[in-house]
Short mmCIF file of C-alpha atoms in Angstrom, two decimals:
data_model
loop_
_atom_site.label_atom_id
_atom_site.label_comp_id
_atom_site.label_asym_id
_atom_site.label_seq_id
_atom_site.Cartn_x
_atom_site.Cartn_y
_atom_site.Cartn_z
CA MET U 1 372.18 116.21 58.41
CA PHE U 2 375.91 115.55 58.46
CA GLN U 3 376.97 118.98 59.69
CA LEU U 4 377.32 117.63 63.23
CA PHE U 5 380.39 115.66 62.10
CA GLU U 6 382.17 118.97 61.51
CA TYR U 7 382.39 119.54 65.26
CA SER U 8 385.24 117.86 67.14
CA PHE U 9 383.26 117.63 70.37
CA ILE U 10 380.56 115.59 68.59
CA ILE U 11 383.21 113.22 67.20
CA ARG U 12 384.57 112.72 70.72
CA ALA U 13 381.03 112.23 72.03
CA LEU U 14 380.32 109.57 69.41
CA GLU U 15 383.62 107.79 70.11
CA ALA U 16 383.00 107.73 73.87
CA GLY U 17 379.34 106.82 73.41
CA ILE U 18 380.07 103.85 71.14
CA LEU U 19 382.76 102.54 73.50
CA VAL U 20 380.48 102.68 76.52
CA ALA U 21 377.51 101.33 74.54
CA ILE U 22 379.59 98.25 73.67
CA ILE U 23 380.85 97.65 77.21
CA ALA U 24 377.59 98.24 79.13
CA PRO U 25 375.50 95.28 77.80
CA LEU U 26 378.44 92.89 78.19
CA ILE U 27 378.37 93.65 81.90
CA GLY U 28 374.62 94.13 82.08
CA ILE U 29 373.72 90.65 80.81
CA PHE U 30 375.39 89.05 83.83
CA LEU U 31 373.91 91.65 86.21
CA VAL U 32 370.38 90.94 85.01
CA LEU U 33 370.81 87.15 85.05
CA ARG U 34 372.14 87.31 88.62
CA ARG U 35 369.36 89.73 89.64
CA TYR U 36 372.03 92.29 90.56
CA SER U 37 370.40 95.16 88.65
CA LEU U 38 370.11 97.37 91.75
CA MET U 39 373.84 96.99 92.34
CA ALA U 40 374.49 99.20 89.31
CA ASP U 41 372.33 101.90 90.89
CA THR U 42 374.18 101.58 94.20
CA LEU U 43 377.62 101.77 92.61
CA SER U 44 376.60 104.81 90.58
CA HIS U 45 375.91 106.63 93.86
CA VAL U 46 379.23 105.40 95.23
CA SER U 47 380.83 106.86 92.11
CA LEU U 48 379.36 110.24 93.06
CA ALA U 49 381.43 110.16 96.24
CA GLY U 50 384.48 109.23 94.16
CA ILE U 51 383.83 112.11 91.78
CA ALA U 52 383.44 114.52 94.70
CA ILE U 53 386.82 113.32 96.02
CA GLY U 54 388.39 113.89 92.62
CA LEU U 55 386.95 117.41 92.29
CA LEU U 56 388.04 118.24 95.85
CA LEU U 57 391.61 116.96 95.39
CA GLY U 58 392.07 118.04 91.78
CA ILE U 59 392.35 114.45 90.47
CA HIS U 60 390.60 113.23 87.31
CA PRO U 61 387.06 112.41 88.57
CA ILE U 62 386.68 109.28 86.42
CA LEU U 63 389.78 107.75 88.00
CA THR U 64 388.64 108.49 91.57
CA ALA U 65 385.16 107.20 90.71
CA ILE U 66 386.69 103.91 89.48
CA VAL U 67 388.71 103.52 92.69
CA ALA U 68 385.77 104.37 94.98
CA SER U 69 383.25 102.14 93.21
CA GLY U 70 385.80 99.32 92.82
CA VAL U 71 386.67 99.24 96.52
CA SER U 72 382.99 99.45 97.49
CA ALA U 73 382.04 96.71 95.02
CA VAL U 74 384.58 94.30 96.50
CA ALA U 75 383.42 95.15 100.03
CA MET U 76 379.78 94.50 99.08
CA GLU U 77 380.67 91.18 97.51
CA ARG U 78 382.61 90.14 100.64
CA LEU U 79 379.63 91.02 102.84
CA ARG U 80 377.30 89.07 100.56
CA ALA U 81 379.58 86.03 100.46
CA ALA U 82 380.09 86.07 104.25
CA LYS U 83 376.29 86.33 104.69
CA ARG U 84 376.75 88.88 107.47
CA VAL U 85 374.05 91.03 105.92
CA TYR U 86 371.46 90.29 103.25
CA GLY U 87 372.32 91.41 99.72
CA ASP U 88 369.77 94.21 99.48
CA THR U 89 370.71 95.45 102.96
CA ALA U 90 374.35 95.80 101.93
CA LEU U 91 373.27 97.74 98.84
CA SER U 92 371.16 100.08 100.99
CA LEU U 93 374.03 100.69 103.41
CA PHE U 94 376.50 101.56 100.67
CA LEU U 95 373.99 103.66 98.71
CA SER U 96 372.99 105.83 101.68
CA GLY U 97 376.50 105.99 103.12
CA SER U 98 378.16 107.00 99.85
CA LEU U 99 375.46 109.60 99.15
CA ALA U 100 375.98 111.10 102.61
CA LEU U 101 379.75 111.17 102.08
CA ALA U 102 379.31 112.80 98.67
CA LEU U 103 377.11 115.54 100.15
CA VAL U 104 379.68 116.28 102.87
CA LEU U 105 382.53 116.40 100.35
CA ILE U 106 380.49 118.63 98.03
CA GLY U 107 379.93 120.97 100.98
CA LEU U 108 383.68 121.07 101.62
CA ALA U 109 384.22 121.91 97.95
CA ASN U 110 381.85 124.92 98.28
CA GLY U 111 378.75 123.29 96.89
CA PHE U 112 377.53 122.23 93.47
CA ASN U 113 379.13 123.52 90.32
CA VAL U 114 378.84 122.96 86.59
CA ASN U 115 381.35 120.11 86.60
CA LEU U 116 379.45 118.15 89.23
CA PHE U 117 376.11 118.64 87.49
CA SER U 118 377.61 117.28 84.25
CA TYR U 119 378.51 114.10 86.10
CA LEU U 120 375.08 113.86 87.74
CA PHE U 121 373.09 114.18 84.54
CA GLY U 122 375.72 113.42 81.89
CA SER U 123 377.26 115.86 79.46
CA ILE U 124 378.62 113.90 76.57
CA VAL U 125 379.46 117.04 74.57
CA THR U 126 382.01 118.03 77.22
CA VAL U 127 383.89 114.72 76.94
CA ARG U 128 387.57 115.45 76.41
CA GLU U 129 390.14 113.57 74.39
CA THR U 130 391.68 112.40 77.67
CA ASP U 131 388.32 110.93 78.70
CA VAL U 132 388.04 109.03 75.40
CA MET U 133 391.55 107.59 75.86
CA ILE U 134 390.77 106.51 79.44
CA ILE U 135 387.46 104.92 78.41
CA ALA U 136 389.11 103.13 75.46
CA THR U 137 392.07 101.80 77.48
CA ILE U 138 390.10 100.61 80.49
CA GLY U 139 387.28 99.39 78.24
CA LEU U 140 389.67 97.07 76.39
CA ILE U 141 390.85 95.65 79.72
CA VAL U 142 387.23 95.06 80.80
CA ILE U 143 386.37 93.30 77.53
CA GLY U 144 389.53 91.20 77.75
CA LEU U 145 388.72 90.02 81.28
CA LEU U 146 385.11 89.28 80.33
CA ARG U 147 386.35 87.20 77.41
CA PHE U 148 388.81 85.34 79.65
CA PHE U 149 386.16 84.46 82.28
CA TYR U 150 383.28 84.15 79.79
CA LYS U 151 382.36 80.47 80.31
CA GLU U 152 382.87 80.65 84.06
CA LEU U 153 380.66 83.74 84.36
CA ILE U 154 377.87 82.02 82.43
CA PHE U 155 378.11 78.94 84.66
CA ILE U 156 378.08 81.00 87.88
CA SER U 157 375.25 83.22 86.66
CA PHE U 158 372.95 80.25 86.09
CA ASP U 159 374.01 78.04 89.02
CA GLU U 160 376.52 79.41 91.52
CA GLU U 161 376.27 76.42 93.88
CA SER U 162 377.07 73.91 91.13
CA ALA U 163 379.97 76.08 89.98
CA THR U 164 381.36 76.06 93.52
CA VAL U 165 380.99 72.27 93.83
CA SER U 166 382.69 71.75 90.47
CA GLY U 167 385.82 73.47 91.79
CA LEU U 168 385.62 76.84 90.08
CA PRO U 169 387.19 79.75 92.05
CA VAL U 170 383.77 81.36 92.44
CA LYS U 171 384.84 83.96 95.02
CA LEU U 172 387.71 85.16 92.84
CA ILE U 173 385.57 85.31 89.70
CA ASN U 174 382.77 87.13 91.55
CA THR U 175 385.29 89.65 92.87
CA VAL U 176 386.70 90.23 89.38
CA PHE U 177 383.22 90.56 87.92
CA ILE U 178 381.92 93.00 90.53
CA THR U 179 385.06 95.10 90.03
CA LEU U 180 384.37 95.17 86.28
CA VAL U 181 380.82 96.34 87.03
CA ALA U 182 382.21 99.20 89.10
CA VAL U 183 384.66 100.18 86.38
CA ALA U 184 382.00 100.04 83.64
CA ILE U 185 379.69 102.27 85.69
CA ALA U 186 382.42 104.84 86.26
CA LEU U 187 383.20 104.86 82.52
CA ALA U 188 379.53 105.38 81.60
CA ILE U 189 378.99 108.36 83.90
CA PRO U 190 380.16 111.04 81.41
CA ILE U 191 377.73 109.62 78.83
CA VAL U 192 374.42 109.37 80.72
CA GLY U 193 375.28 110.64 84.19
CA ILE U 194 375.15 109.05 87.62
CA LEU U 195 371.36 109.15 87.85
CA LEU U 196 370.83 107.16 84.63
CA VAL U 197 373.93 104.97 84.39
CA SER U 198 372.21 101.77 85.55
CA ALA U 199 369.67 102.12 82.73
CA LEU U 200 372.43 101.91 80.13
CA MET U 201 373.47 98.52 81.49
CA VAL U 202 370.04 97.05 82.18
CA ILE U 203 367.49 98.27 79.59
CA PRO U 204 369.19 96.91 76.41
CA VAL U 205 369.62 93.52 78.10
CA VAL U 206 366.01 93.41 79.31
CA ALA U 207 364.87 94.35 75.78
CA ALA U 208 367.03 91.62 74.23
CA LEU U 209 365.77 89.01 76.69
CA GLN U 210 362.22 89.61 75.44
CA CYS U 211 363.26 88.01 72.12
CA LYS U 212 363.83 84.69 73.95
CA LYS U 213 366.95 83.68 72.02
CA GLY U 214 370.15 81.91 73.04
CA PHE U 215 372.74 83.58 75.24
CA THR U 216 375.08 84.73 72.46
CA THR U 217 372.22 86.00 70.30
CA THR U 218 370.76 87.86 73.28
CA VAL U 219 374.08 89.60 73.91
CA PHE U 220 374.31 90.55 70.22
CA ILE U 221 370.77 92.01 70.21
CA ALA U 222 371.53 93.95 73.40
CA GLU U 223 374.69 95.35 71.79
CA VAL U 224 372.77 96.46 68.68
CA ILE U 225 370.09 98.16 70.80
CA SER U 226 372.69 99.84 72.99
CA VAL U 227 374.90 101.15 70.17
CA LEU U 228 372.05 102.31 67.90
CA SER U 229 370.19 103.99 70.79
CA THR U 230 373.35 105.77 71.88
CA LEU U 231 374.16 107.00 68.37
CA ALA U 232 370.57 108.08 67.74
CA GLY U 233 370.38 109.74 71.16
CA ILE U 234 373.49 111.82 70.54
CA ILE U 235 372.28 112.89 67.09
CA VAL U 236 368.74 113.71 68.26
CA SER U 237 370.02 115.63 71.30
CA PHE U 238 372.35 117.66 69.05
CA TYR U 239 369.62 118.80 66.66
CA LEU U 240 366.85 119.27 69.24
CA ASP U 241 369.12 120.69 71.96
CA LEU U 242 368.17 118.01 74.48
CA PRO U 243 370.22 116.33 77.25
CA ALA U 244 372.04 113.43 75.59
CA GLY U 245 371.85 111.04 78.56
CA GLY U 246 368.10 111.34 78.99
CA THR U 247 367.53 111.07 75.24
CA ILE U 248 369.59 107.88 74.99
CA VAL U 249 367.74 106.19 77.87
CA LEU U 250 364.32 107.22 76.54
CA LEU U 251 365.14 105.75 73.13
CA MET U 252 366.17 102.50 74.81
CA LEU U 253 362.85 102.45 76.68
CA VAL U 254 360.98 103.02 73.39
CA VAL U 255 362.80 100.04 71.87
CA LEU U 256 361.98 97.91 74.94
CA LEU U 257 358.30 98.84 74.82
CA GLY U 258 358.25 98.24 71.06
CA ILE U 259 359.67 94.73 71.45
CA ILE U 260 357.21 93.93 74.25
CA PHE U 261 354.33 95.18 72.07
CA VAL U 262 355.44 93.11 69.06
CA GLN U 263 355.99 90.01 71.21
CA SER U 264 352.62 90.30 72.95
CA HIS U 265 350.72 90.82 69.68
CA GLY U 266 352.65 88.18 67.79
CA LYS U 267 351.24 85.32 69.83
#
């Protein structure tokens, strides 16, 4: 049972997985409450373009993904705030545009390769020590900023108009938040891959919301679901030789369905 801890790549996978599993629900709770869930999906596709740029230029793909998704996130928020296009229209524009750019860049880089596929579908066992350090450093910054703007984010999430009237710098806080979303998505890509990254941020929060508890308790439940599902997913994928990202997300879905079943039959 414990032989997996003899492998250094599994230790790195667990370290990276736990870090991302902690960060994702902290961001996800505000995404779900604001009905921004599809934004995570859009920014994951933007990250693909950033990763393609990194692979093409020989720069660390996580760093270029953070820059690409961060710039795009701010641009989307500006479009939404200016009301030049509807929110879902802006998401569609960035999703399709970034995917097209990624395909062109991949063509310039002589097509798909193993590295790119690991980012598409996740390959937690190939996480390097450098990746763990980057995730840990940037993750601490994300958590610190969330803690600093915690009360303001809650206020804006439940009533943005009242927050604006009360004098809060809503535009600034929204810009900071959407940038944190972009960063968190880029950090989660090595764990579950671009195609599943939004699930890591949304499913634990949706599952926790089914318990109908207070805000802090909901965040705590989401964290527990996220961390335990990630740990279990890595362990199960190791012994059954399954893709870690898909296993983690499926376990989260099982937990969500289990909570819904218990709640519906407990009434």
